[in-house]
Short mmCIF file of C-alpha atoms (C1' of nucleotides) in Angstrom, two decimals:
data_model
loop_
_atom_site.label_atom_id
_atom_site.label_comp_id
_atom_site.label_asym_id
_atom_site.label_seq_id
_atom_site.Cartn_x
_atom_site.Cartn_y
_atom_site.Cartn_z
CA MET A 1 -26.52 -38.51 -13.48
CA GLY A 2 -22.61 -39.57 -13.00
CA ARG A 3 -20.30 -38.21 -15.83
CA ALA A 4 -17.89 -40.06 -17.60
CA PRO A 5 -14.44 -39.58 -16.63
CA CYS A 6 -12.07 -37.43 -19.10
CA CYS A 7 -10.04 -40.70 -19.52
CA ASP A 8 -9.15 -44.13 -18.35
CA LYS A 9 -7.96 -44.43 -15.02
CA GLU A 10 -7.10 -47.81 -15.05
CA ASN A 11 -4.05 -47.10 -17.76
CA VAL A 12 -2.95 -43.48 -17.00
CA LYS A 13 0.05 -42.97 -14.63
CA LYS A 14 -0.31 -41.05 -11.75
CA GLY A 15 2.07 -39.17 -9.54
CA PRO A 16 5.40 -37.27 -10.00
CA TRP A 17 6.63 -36.72 -13.31
CA SER A 18 9.75 -38.11 -14.43
CA PRO A 19 12.51 -35.64 -16.30
CA GLU A 20 11.72 -38.01 -19.54
CA GLU A 21 7.70 -37.17 -19.36
CA ASP A 22 8.68 -33.40 -18.87
CA ALA A 23 10.77 -33.44 -21.61
CA THR A 24 8.45 -35.44 -24.28
CA LEU A 25 5.67 -32.81 -23.63
CA LYS A 26 7.59 -30.00 -23.29
CA ALA A 27 9.12 -30.67 -26.73
CA TYR A 28 5.64 -31.46 -27.97
CA ILE A 29 3.65 -28.24 -27.37
CA GLU A 30 6.60 -25.88 -28.02
CA LYS A 31 6.23 -27.66 -31.67
CA TYR A 32 2.97 -28.47 -32.34
CA GLY A 33 0.96 -26.73 -29.08
CA THR A 34 -1.89 -28.04 -27.20
CA GLY A 35 -4.10 -28.34 -30.25
CA GLY A 36 -7.12 -27.32 -28.25
CA ASN A 37 -7.57 -30.62 -26.49
CA TRP A 38 -5.60 -31.70 -23.86
CA ILE A 39 -7.85 -35.06 -23.33
CA ALA A 40 -6.64 -36.04 -26.56
CA LEU A 41 -2.86 -35.22 -26.19
CA PRO A 42 -1.65 -37.54 -24.05
CA GLN A 43 -2.41 -39.77 -26.90
CA LYS A 44 -0.44 -37.62 -29.43
CA VAL A 45 2.37 -37.23 -27.26
CA GLY A 46 2.47 -40.58 -25.96
CA LEU A 47 2.46 -40.36 -22.73
CA LYS A 48 -0.09 -42.96 -20.07
CA ARG A 49 -0.85 -39.54 -18.61
CA CYS A 50 -4.35 -38.01 -18.00
CA GLY A 51 -4.86 -34.66 -20.45
CA LYS A 52 -5.62 -32.81 -17.27
CA SER A 53 -2.38 -33.84 -15.48
CA CYS A 54 -0.62 -33.02 -18.67
CA ARG A 55 -2.31 -29.94 -18.69
CA LEU A 56 -1.70 -29.25 -15.04
CA ARG A 57 1.85 -30.07 -15.54
CA TRP A 58 2.25 -28.12 -18.35
CA LEU A 59 0.57 -24.94 -16.85
CA ASN A 60 2.10 -24.91 -13.47
CA TYR A 61 5.85 -26.36 -14.39
CA LEU A 62 6.62 -26.65 -17.83
CA ARG A 63 5.51 -23.76 -19.82
CA PRO A 64 8.30 -20.73 -20.26
CA ASN A 65 8.88 -17.97 -18.02
CA ILE A 66 7.14 -19.82 -14.94
CA LYS A 67 8.36 -18.31 -11.80
CA HIS A 68 8.90 -20.68 -9.00
CA GLY A 69 9.22 -19.58 -5.04
CA GLY A 70 11.40 -16.47 -4.22
CA PHE A 71 8.22 -14.16 -3.56
CA THR A 72 8.31 -10.42 -3.50
CA GLU A 73 7.33 -8.19 -0.47
CA GLU A 74 5.77 -6.50 -3.74
CA GLU A 75 4.03 -10.12 -4.88
CA ASP A 76 3.21 -10.55 -1.16
CA ASN A 77 1.30 -7.31 -1.06
CA ILE A 78 -0.46 -7.88 -4.14
CA ILE A 79 -1.63 -11.38 -3.00
CA CYS A 80 -2.58 -9.68 0.42
CA SER A 81 -4.46 -7.21 -0.96
CA LEU A 82 -6.22 -9.35 -3.43
CA TYR A 83 -7.05 -12.07 -1.25
CA ILE A 84 -8.62 -9.67 0.94
CA SER A 85 -10.73 -8.21 -1.71
CA ILE A 86 -11.93 -10.77 -3.91
CA GLY A 87 -10.99 -14.02 -2.04
CA SER A 88 -9.40 -17.22 -3.08
CA ARG A 89 -9.66 -16.36 -6.98
CA TRP A 90 -6.35 -17.83 -7.51
CA SER A 91 -6.57 -17.92 -11.03
CA ILE A 92 -7.72 -13.95 -11.26
CA ILE A 93 -4.74 -13.38 -8.11
CA ALA A 94 -1.89 -15.40 -10.47
CA ALA A 95 -3.24 -13.40 -13.68
CA GLN A 96 -1.84 -9.94 -11.84
CA LEU A 97 1.41 -11.77 -11.45
CA PRO A 98 3.49 -12.15 -14.40
CA GLY A 99 4.89 -16.16 -14.32
CA ARG A 100 3.36 -17.23 -11.35
CA THR A 101 0.75 -19.85 -11.48
CA ASP A 102 -2.49 -20.24 -9.19
CA ASN A 103 -1.44 -23.24 -7.98
CA ASP A 104 1.93 -21.35 -6.95
CA ILE A 105 0.13 -18.58 -5.16
CA LYS A 106 -2.46 -20.99 -4.10
CA ASN A 107 0.01 -23.36 -2.24
CA TYR A 108 2.54 -20.05 -0.85
CA TRP A 109 -0.84 -18.39 0.56
CA ASN A 110 -1.53 -21.75 2.61
CA THR A 111 1.90 -22.32 3.69
CA ARG A 112 3.39 -18.70 4.51
CA LEU A 113 1.06 -15.70 3.55
CA LYS A 114 -1.50 -17.01 5.95
CA LYS A 115 0.74 -17.89 8.70
CA LYS A 116 2.54 -15.33 8.43
CA LEU A 117 -0.97 -13.01 9.13
CA LEU A 118 -2.35 -15.32 11.36
CA GLY A 119 1.02 -15.48 13.37
CA ARG A 120 0.92 -11.73 14.16
CA ARG A 121 -2.83 -12.13 15.06
CA LYS A 122 -1.47 -15.05 17.15
CA HIS A 123 0.92 -12.82 18.77
CA SER A 124 -1.58 -10.41 19.22
CA ILE A 125 -3.87 -13.02 20.81
CA ASN A 126 -1.12 -13.89 23.13
CA GLU A 127 -0.55 -10.42 24.18
CA ASN A 128 -3.82 -10.19 25.33
CA THR A 129 -3.68 -13.11 27.06
CA VAL A 130 -0.12 -11.85 29.05
CA MET A 131 -2.40 -8.52 29.92
CA ASN A 132 -4.78 -10.77 31.36
CA ARG A 133 -2.42 -12.66 33.47
CA PHE A 134 -0.47 -9.74 34.25
CA SER A 135 -3.88 -8.12 35.43
CA SER A 136 -5.08 -10.79 37.34
CA SER A 137 -1.77 -11.60 38.78
CA ARG A 138 -1.41 -8.27 39.82
CA THR A 139 -3.67 -8.42 42.51
CA SER A 140 -2.00 -11.48 44.08
CA GLN A 141 1.60 -10.84 43.55
CA LEU A 142 4.18 -8.51 44.36
CA ASN A 143 6.02 -9.05 41.55
CA PRO A 144 3.87 -9.46 37.89
CA ALA A 145 6.50 -9.05 35.68
CA ARG A 146 7.79 -13.09 36.83
CA ASP A 147 4.55 -13.85 35.79
CA LEU A 148 5.19 -11.86 32.14
CA ASN A 149 8.07 -13.69 31.98
CA THR A 150 7.26 -17.50 32.59
CA ALA A 151 4.15 -17.18 30.85
CA SER A 152 4.73 -19.58 27.90
CA PRO A 153 3.80 -18.17 24.47
CA ASP A 154 2.34 -20.80 23.23
CA ASP A 155 -0.46 -21.18 26.20
CA ASP A 156 -3.29 -19.64 24.00
CA ASP A 157 -2.81 -23.16 21.73
CA ASP A 158 -4.09 -24.99 24.54
CA SER A 159 -7.49 -25.97 23.68
CA SER A 160 -8.46 -26.59 27.33
CA SER A 161 -7.37 -22.94 27.86
CA PRO A 162 -9.79 -20.28 28.98
CA TYR A 163 -8.44 -17.88 26.78
CA ASN A 164 -9.56 -20.32 23.45
CA SER A 165 -12.57 -17.79 23.39
CA HIS A 166 -10.17 -14.95 22.04
CA ALA A 167 -8.99 -17.38 19.24
CA LEU A 168 -12.56 -17.89 17.89
CA SER A 169 -13.32 -14.45 18.56
CA ASN A 170 -10.33 -13.26 16.36
CA SER A 171 -11.07 -15.47 13.43
CA ALA A 172 -14.31 -14.30 13.13
CA LEU A 173 -12.48 -10.89 13.54
CA GLU A 174 -10.13 -11.51 11.16
CA ARG A 175 -12.75 -12.16 8.66
CA LEU A 176 -14.61 -9.34 9.57
CA GLN A 177 -11.81 -7.05 9.18
CA LEU A 178 -10.94 -8.20 5.77
CA HIS A 179 -14.68 -8.00 4.96
CA MET A 180 -14.16 -3.90 5.83
CA GLN A 181 -11.23 -3.72 4.18
CA LEU A 182 -12.99 -4.77 1.05
CA GLN A 183 -15.81 -2.32 1.98
CA THR A 184 -12.80 0.17 2.43
CA LEU A 185 -12.04 -0.37 -1.13
CA GLN A 186 -15.35 -0.14 -2.53
CA ASN A 187 -16.79 2.91 -0.24
CA PRO A 188 -14.08 5.28 0.45
CA LEU A 189 -16.34 6.62 3.63
CA PHE A 190 -16.16 3.44 4.80
CA SER A 191 -12.43 3.89 5.53
CA SER A 192 -13.29 5.95 8.42
CA PHE A 193 -14.84 3.04 10.08
CA TYR A 194 -12.21 0.61 9.41
CA ASN A 195 -9.51 3.37 10.85
CA ASN A 196 -11.33 3.26 13.96
CA PRO A 197 -11.00 0.64 16.45
CA ALA A 198 -13.79 2.15 18.26
CA LEU A 199 -16.26 1.40 15.82
CA TRP A 200 -14.96 -2.14 15.66
CA PRO A 201 -16.49 -5.12 17.51
CA LYS A 202 -15.76 -4.97 21.09
CA ILE A 203 -13.76 -8.15 20.96
CA HIS A 204 -11.18 -6.22 19.15
CA PRO A 205 -8.04 -6.74 21.06
CA LEU A 206 -6.69 -3.35 21.09
CA ARG A 207 -10.09 -2.01 22.30
CA GLU A 208 -9.76 -5.04 24.87
CA LYS A 209 -6.13 -3.82 25.70
CA MET A 210 -7.32 -0.60 26.06
CA ILE A 211 -9.89 -1.65 28.53
CA GLN A 212 -7.48 -4.02 30.34
CA SER A 213 -5.00 -0.91 30.42
CA LEU A 214 -7.65 1.04 31.79
CA HIS A 215 -8.38 -1.45 34.83
CA LEU A 216 -4.92 -2.03 35.31
CA LEU A 217 -4.19 1.65 35.66
CA ASN A 218 -7.09 2.38 37.82
CA GLN A 219 -7.19 -0.61 40.29
CA ASN A 220 -4.53 -1.71 43.12
CA PRO A 221 -2.42 -3.84 42.48
CA ASN A 222 -2.69 -5.47 45.84
CA ASN A 223 -6.35 -5.15 45.61
CA THR A 224 -6.55 -3.09 48.62
CA ASN A 225 -7.95 0.08 49.18
CA GLY A 226 -5.03 1.83 48.78
CA PRO A 227 -3.52 3.96 45.66
CA SER A 228 -4.13 3.32 42.66
CA LEU A 229 -1.28 2.50 40.07
CA ILE A 230 -1.66 6.03 38.65
CA GLN A 231 -1.68 7.51 41.96
CA GLN A 232 1.39 5.52 42.68
CA LEU A 233 3.19 6.98 39.95
CA ALA A 234 2.16 10.25 41.09
CA LEU A 235 3.85 9.13 44.58
CA ALA A 236 6.93 7.47 43.06
CA ASN A 237 7.51 10.82 41.16
CA GLY A 238 7.29 12.93 44.30
CA SER A 239 3.98 14.64 43.76
CA GLN A 240 1.87 14.32 47.02
CA GLN A 241 0.00 16.91 45.68
CA ARG A 242 -1.54 15.05 42.67
CA ALA A 243 -2.17 11.85 44.52
CA GLU A 244 -4.46 13.86 46.75
CA ASP A 245 -5.74 15.42 43.81
CA ILE A 246 -6.40 12.08 42.14
CA GLU A 247 -8.06 10.85 45.28
CA ARG A 248 -10.64 13.50 45.30
CA ASN A 249 -10.99 12.79 41.74
CA LYS A 250 -11.69 9.34 42.01
CA ALA A 251 -14.33 10.01 44.70
CA ASP A 252 -15.87 12.58 42.50
CA ILE A 253 -15.84 9.75 39.92
CA TYR A 254 -17.67 7.29 41.78
CA GLU A 255 -20.15 9.48 42.74
CA LEU A 256 -20.81 10.85 39.49
CA THR A 257 -21.00 7.36 37.99
CA SER A 258 -23.04 6.19 40.68
CA THR A 259 -25.82 9.20 41.00
CA ASN A 260 -25.92 9.25 37.10
CA PRO A 261 -25.61 6.31 35.22
CA ASN A 262 -25.35 8.49 32.26
CA ASN A 263 -22.48 9.95 33.01
CA VAL A 264 -20.73 6.61 32.53
CA SER A 265 -19.03 6.61 29.17
CA LEU A 266 -17.18 3.07 29.96
CA GLN A 267 -18.65 0.07 32.26
CA HIS A 268 -16.44 -2.75 32.02
CA ASP A 269 -16.93 -5.17 35.51
CA SER A 270 -16.73 -2.80 37.90
CA LEU A 271 -15.10 -0.22 36.57
CA LYS A 272 -17.28 3.01 36.07
CA ILE A 273 -15.53 6.47 34.86
CA THR A 274 -16.31 9.16 32.98
CA ALA A 275 -14.62 10.30 30.13
CA SER A 276 -14.11 13.60 31.26
CA LYS A 277 -13.26 12.62 34.90
CA ILE A 278 -10.75 10.62 33.76
CA GLU A 279 -9.02 12.87 31.13
CA GLU A 280 -8.95 15.72 33.56
CA LEU A 281 -7.39 13.15 36.39
CA VAL A 282 -4.84 12.38 33.58
CA ASN A 283 -4.30 16.02 32.47
CA SER A 284 -3.41 17.23 36.01
CA LEU A 285 -0.60 14.61 35.55
CA SER A 286 0.22 15.23 31.89
CA THR A 287 2.18 17.87 32.67
CA SER A 288 4.44 16.42 35.33
CA SER A 289 7.96 16.00 33.21
CA ASP A 290 8.75 13.20 35.26
CA GLY A 291 5.90 11.32 34.23
CA SER A 292 5.01 12.38 31.44
CA VAL A 293 5.36 9.25 29.58
CA SER A 294 3.49 7.13 31.32
CA PHE A 295 0.63 9.21 31.90
CA ASN A 296 0.44 10.54 28.47
CA TYR A 297 0.21 6.90 27.46
CA ALA A 298 -2.79 6.64 29.77
CA LYS A 299 -4.43 9.16 28.24
CA ASN A 300 -3.96 7.86 25.07
CA LEU A 301 -4.90 4.59 26.27
CA ILE A 302 -8.11 6.52 27.66
CA ASP A 303 -8.64 8.71 24.97
CA THR A 304 -9.28 5.52 22.41
CA ALA A 305 -11.04 3.46 24.67
CA LEU A 306 -13.44 5.66 25.90
CA ILE A 307 -14.53 7.20 22.11
CA PRO A 308 -18.33 6.60 21.86
CA GLU A 309 -19.95 4.15 19.51
CA VAL A 310 -20.93 6.83 16.62
CA ASP A 311 -22.35 6.23 13.15
CA GLY A 312 -21.12 7.38 10.03
CA ALA A 313 -21.41 11.04 10.18
CA GLU A 314 -18.79 11.47 13.25
CA ALA A 315 -16.84 8.49 12.37
CA MET A 316 -13.84 10.31 10.51
CA SER A 317 -13.23 12.58 13.22
CA TYR A 318 -12.97 9.74 15.59
CA ALA A 319 -10.84 8.12 12.93
CA ASN A 320 -8.43 11.16 12.90
CA ALA A 321 -8.77 11.04 16.67
CA PHE A 322 -7.38 7.65 16.57
CA ASP A 323 -4.74 7.83 14.24
CA GLY A 324 -3.26 10.99 16.64
CA ALA A 325 -3.39 8.80 19.76
CA THR A 326 -1.76 5.81 17.77
CA SER A 327 0.86 7.78 16.63
CA ASN A 328 1.41 9.08 20.02
CA ILE A 329 1.72 5.77 21.17
CA GLN A 330 3.86 4.62 19.09
CA ALA A 331 6.62 7.92 20.02
CA GLU A 332 6.40 7.18 23.30
CA LEU A 333 6.97 3.34 23.00
CA ASP A 334 9.83 4.36 20.85
CA ASP A 335 10.65 6.59 23.53
CA MET A 336 11.18 3.92 26.00
CA GLY A 337 12.69 1.63 23.38
CA ASN A 338 15.59 3.81 23.99
CA ASN A 339 15.56 4.15 27.42
CA LYS A 340 14.58 7.51 27.93
CA ALA A 341 11.35 7.05 29.99
CA ALA A 342 13.77 4.24 32.05
CA ASN A 343 13.80 6.61 34.92
CA HIS A 344 10.45 7.14 35.11
CA PHE A 345 9.71 3.81 36.25
CA ALA A 346 13.29 3.01 38.21
CA PRO A 347 12.27 0.64 40.40
CA ARG A 348 12.22 2.48 44.18
CA GLU A 349 12.86 1.26 46.97
CA ASP A 350 9.72 2.79 48.71
CA HIS A 351 7.40 1.95 46.01
CA PRO A 352 8.61 -1.46 44.45
CA ASN A 353 5.53 -1.40 42.27
CA THR A 354 6.47 1.06 39.98
CA SER A 355 9.00 -1.29 38.13
CA ALA A 356 6.10 -3.74 37.75
CA GLU A 357 5.01 -0.74 35.87
CA PHE A 358 7.99 -0.41 34.03
CA ASP A 359 8.16 -4.14 33.09
CA TYR A 360 4.32 -3.75 31.59
CA PHE A 361 5.44 -1.21 29.44
CA LYS A 362 8.22 -2.83 28.19
CA GLU A 363 5.99 -5.95 27.53
CA MET A 364 3.85 -3.53 25.65
CA ASN A 365 6.77 -2.35 23.53
CA GLY A 366 7.72 -5.50 22.50
CA CYS A 367 4.33 -5.98 20.96
CA LYS A 368 4.35 -2.27 19.53
CA ASP A 369 4.13 -3.98 16.19
CA ASN A 370 0.77 -5.55 16.89
CA ILE A 371 -0.73 -1.92 17.31
CA LEU A 372 0.33 -0.81 14.30
CA TRP A 373 -0.69 -3.96 12.33
CA TRP A 374 -4.23 -3.61 13.75
CA SER A 375 -4.44 0.17 13.03
CA SER A 376 -2.83 0.76 10.10
CA GLU A 377 -0.08 -1.49 8.99
CA LEU A 378 -1.73 -2.74 5.46
CA ASP A 379 -1.99 0.86 4.31
CA THR A 380 1.59 1.70 5.35
CA LYS A 381 3.30 -1.17 3.98
CA LEU A 382 1.78 -1.73 0.56
CA PRO A 383 3.24 0.07 -1.90
CA SER A 384 2.10 3.33 -3.15
CA ALA A 385 0.85 1.87 -6.55
CA ILE A 386 -1.21 -0.55 -4.88
CA SER A 387 -2.63 1.63 -2.39
CA TRP A 388 -5.54 1.26 0.31
CA ASP A 389 -5.97 4.91 0.30
CA PRO A 390 -9.57 5.62 -0.63
CA VAL A 391 -9.03 8.63 -1.41
CA ASN A 392 -7.36 7.52 -4.74
CA ASN A 393 -9.27 5.52 -6.66
CA SER A 394 -9.25 1.81 -5.46
CA VAL A 395 -6.67 -0.83 -6.10
CA PHE A 396 -8.55 -1.90 -9.06
CA GLN A 397 -8.87 1.09 -11.00
CA ASN A 398 -5.27 2.11 -10.15
CA GLU A 399 -3.87 -1.07 -10.97
CA GLY A 400 -6.42 -2.29 -13.63
CA LEU A 401 -6.48 -5.55 -11.37
CA PHE A 402 -9.30 -6.84 -13.26
CA GLN A 403 -8.53 -5.63 -16.79
CA ASP A 404 -8.95 -9.15 -18.52
CA TYR A 405 -11.17 -10.68 -15.93
CA GLY A 406 -14.31 -11.85 -17.28
CA SER A 407 -12.99 -11.96 -21.11
CA GLY A 408 -10.94 -15.33 -19.65
CA ALA A 409 -8.07 -14.66 -22.06
CA THR A 410 -6.15 -14.47 -18.74
CA CYS A 411 -8.08 -16.63 -16.36
CA GLY A 412 -6.36 -19.55 -15.22
CA SER A 413 -2.85 -19.93 -15.01
CA GLY A 414 -1.84 -17.32 -17.49
CA GLN A 415 -1.43 -16.45 -21.56
CA TYR A 416 0.46 -19.21 -23.27
"C1'" DA B 1 21.18 -42.19 14.64
"C1'" DA B 2 16.64 -42.69 14.76
"C1'" DA B 3 11.82 -41.67 15.06
"C1'" DC B 4 8.84 -38.22 14.97
"C1'" DC B 5 7.10 -33.79 13.23
"C1'" DA B 6 6.23 -29.63 10.66
"C1'" DT B 7 6.73 -27.66 6.33
"C1'" DG B 8 6.23 -27.06 1.21
"C1'" DC B 9 4.92 -28.17 -3.21
"C1'" DA B 10 3.42 -31.15 -6.88
"C1'" DA B 11 -0.19 -33.40 -8.29
"C1'" DC B 12 -5.04 -34.79 -8.14
"C1'" DC B 13 -9.91 -34.88 -7.41
"C1'" DG B 14 -14.06 -33.51 -8.01
"C1'" DC B 15 -17.24 -29.91 -9.16
"C1'" DC B 16 -19.14 -25.85 -12.41
"C1'" DC B 17 -19.36 -23.63 -16.34
"C1'" DA B 18 -19.64 -22.52 -21.18
"C1'" DG B 19 -19.56 -24.57 -25.86
"C1'" DC B 20 -21.03 -28.03 -28.57
"C1'" DT B 21 -24.24 -31.45 -30.69
"C1'" DG C 1 -33.61 -27.49 -24.01
"C1'" DA C 2 -31.19 -31.65 -22.71
"C1'" DG C 3 -27.03 -33.82 -22.52
"C1'" DC C 4 -22.42 -34.14 -23.53
"C1'" DT C 5 -17.62 -32.43 -23.30
"C1'" DG C 6 -13.22 -30.35 -22.32
"C1'" DG C 7 -11.39 -26.72 -19.97
"C1'" DG C 8 -11.20 -24.35 -15.95
"C1'" DC C 9 -10.90 -23.65 -10.82
"C1'" DG C 10 -10.37 -24.20 -5.81
"C1'" DG C 11 -9.70 -27.53 -2.14
"C1'" DT C 12 -7.79 -31.25 -1.01
"C1'" DT C 13 -3.74 -35.26 -0.46
"C1'" DG C 14 0.51 -37.15 -0.31
"C1'" DC C 15 5.33 -36.98 -0.19
"C1'" DA C 16 9.94 -35.54 0.00
"C1'" DT C 17 12.41 -32.58 3.15
"C1'" DG C 18 14.35 -30.71 7.00
"C1'" DG C 19 14.25 -29.66 11.59
"C1'" DT C 20 13.52 -31.44 15.96
"C1'" DT C 21 13.67 -34.76 19.88
#
DNA sequence: AAACCATGCAACCGCCCAGCT
DNA sequence: GAGCTGGGCGGTTGCATGGTT
């Protein structure tokens, strides 16, 4: 059974409101109020408008103390956090932002905020694409930096791109991550899961990046049986002894992993290494003052990528480990940004591939905000009052965000 | 300068729900 | 309890504007 229209559709005006209509409606409501009946209001006012249209115009535009545009960072954060928590309940979100209407917030989210977040995600996806290209191109090109520099930033928009699957995966991942954040708010124990990418789905871009980086660091750029990048870095830094150690360790690793599958902590394509062995390998290198940046970086990648999948009991320790790892990465990227490490990767005539490695790190440096965003940006950027810290109550408790939800008093576009 | 495109925003549509008869 | 009605809400549309080609 259908329902009767709320007004005579034939005889009502549609479209934008004129200043005269605005003035008429505003003057009437300020003088007499809405009378509790929006449907009857247009007739009383003398407007050829639908009652719902009058209500919308008043609530979204004419009522006092309405703010338009100019959303502050704090409002952004509140909107984001509430959207993550409760979804598109715009009226509830609007109730927490005085002067804002649900329509305004909805438009703001759809046109700007969402793109802002998705833009970061896209950037992250694109970085993965770059990593893939870099990784694959290294096997056939002597100058992978050129490949990086010529990669179009829009390439991942190409629906025919083989990387399109990343977009799909990350879309799902984004929803999953939003959900995880909600879980974090509702259950503090969940924070250890959220903070630990090793526990996230394997499609997580950071994890993928780590895996790819591992692969990259462990392979020979020319796809020959010559020294791997790690070895070449050692050689570039003048450590023939370390290069030989690496060669021995490498042989040990493959022997171990081929004879005892239980030793394999990470299997990715043909790459099979054990966490202990690779750590031993990297530790032997990280003591080098010349190579500390690169190998600490590699170590961090390895540490974080090789964290085994665990359940709740161990989650917190791994979360802590990850926090340390990411801060190390960040510090080292910052160092590189300050050219402190430039000498470590300066092109050498005898080892030209080291310059490629430097370009790789430069690329990583340019994308460092992605790492932060995926790991903890929402945590750190939120104002303290809207804390994500699961230890300190929930966002709802801190701010009383739902103080009026349920009563209906502040639902919709406001108190008027 | 004109056509095209992307973006932002106001407004509409249709569904749901609560209250009333 | 069923039907009706108005209020409220989220999703969508269409237009205006600004930017790009």
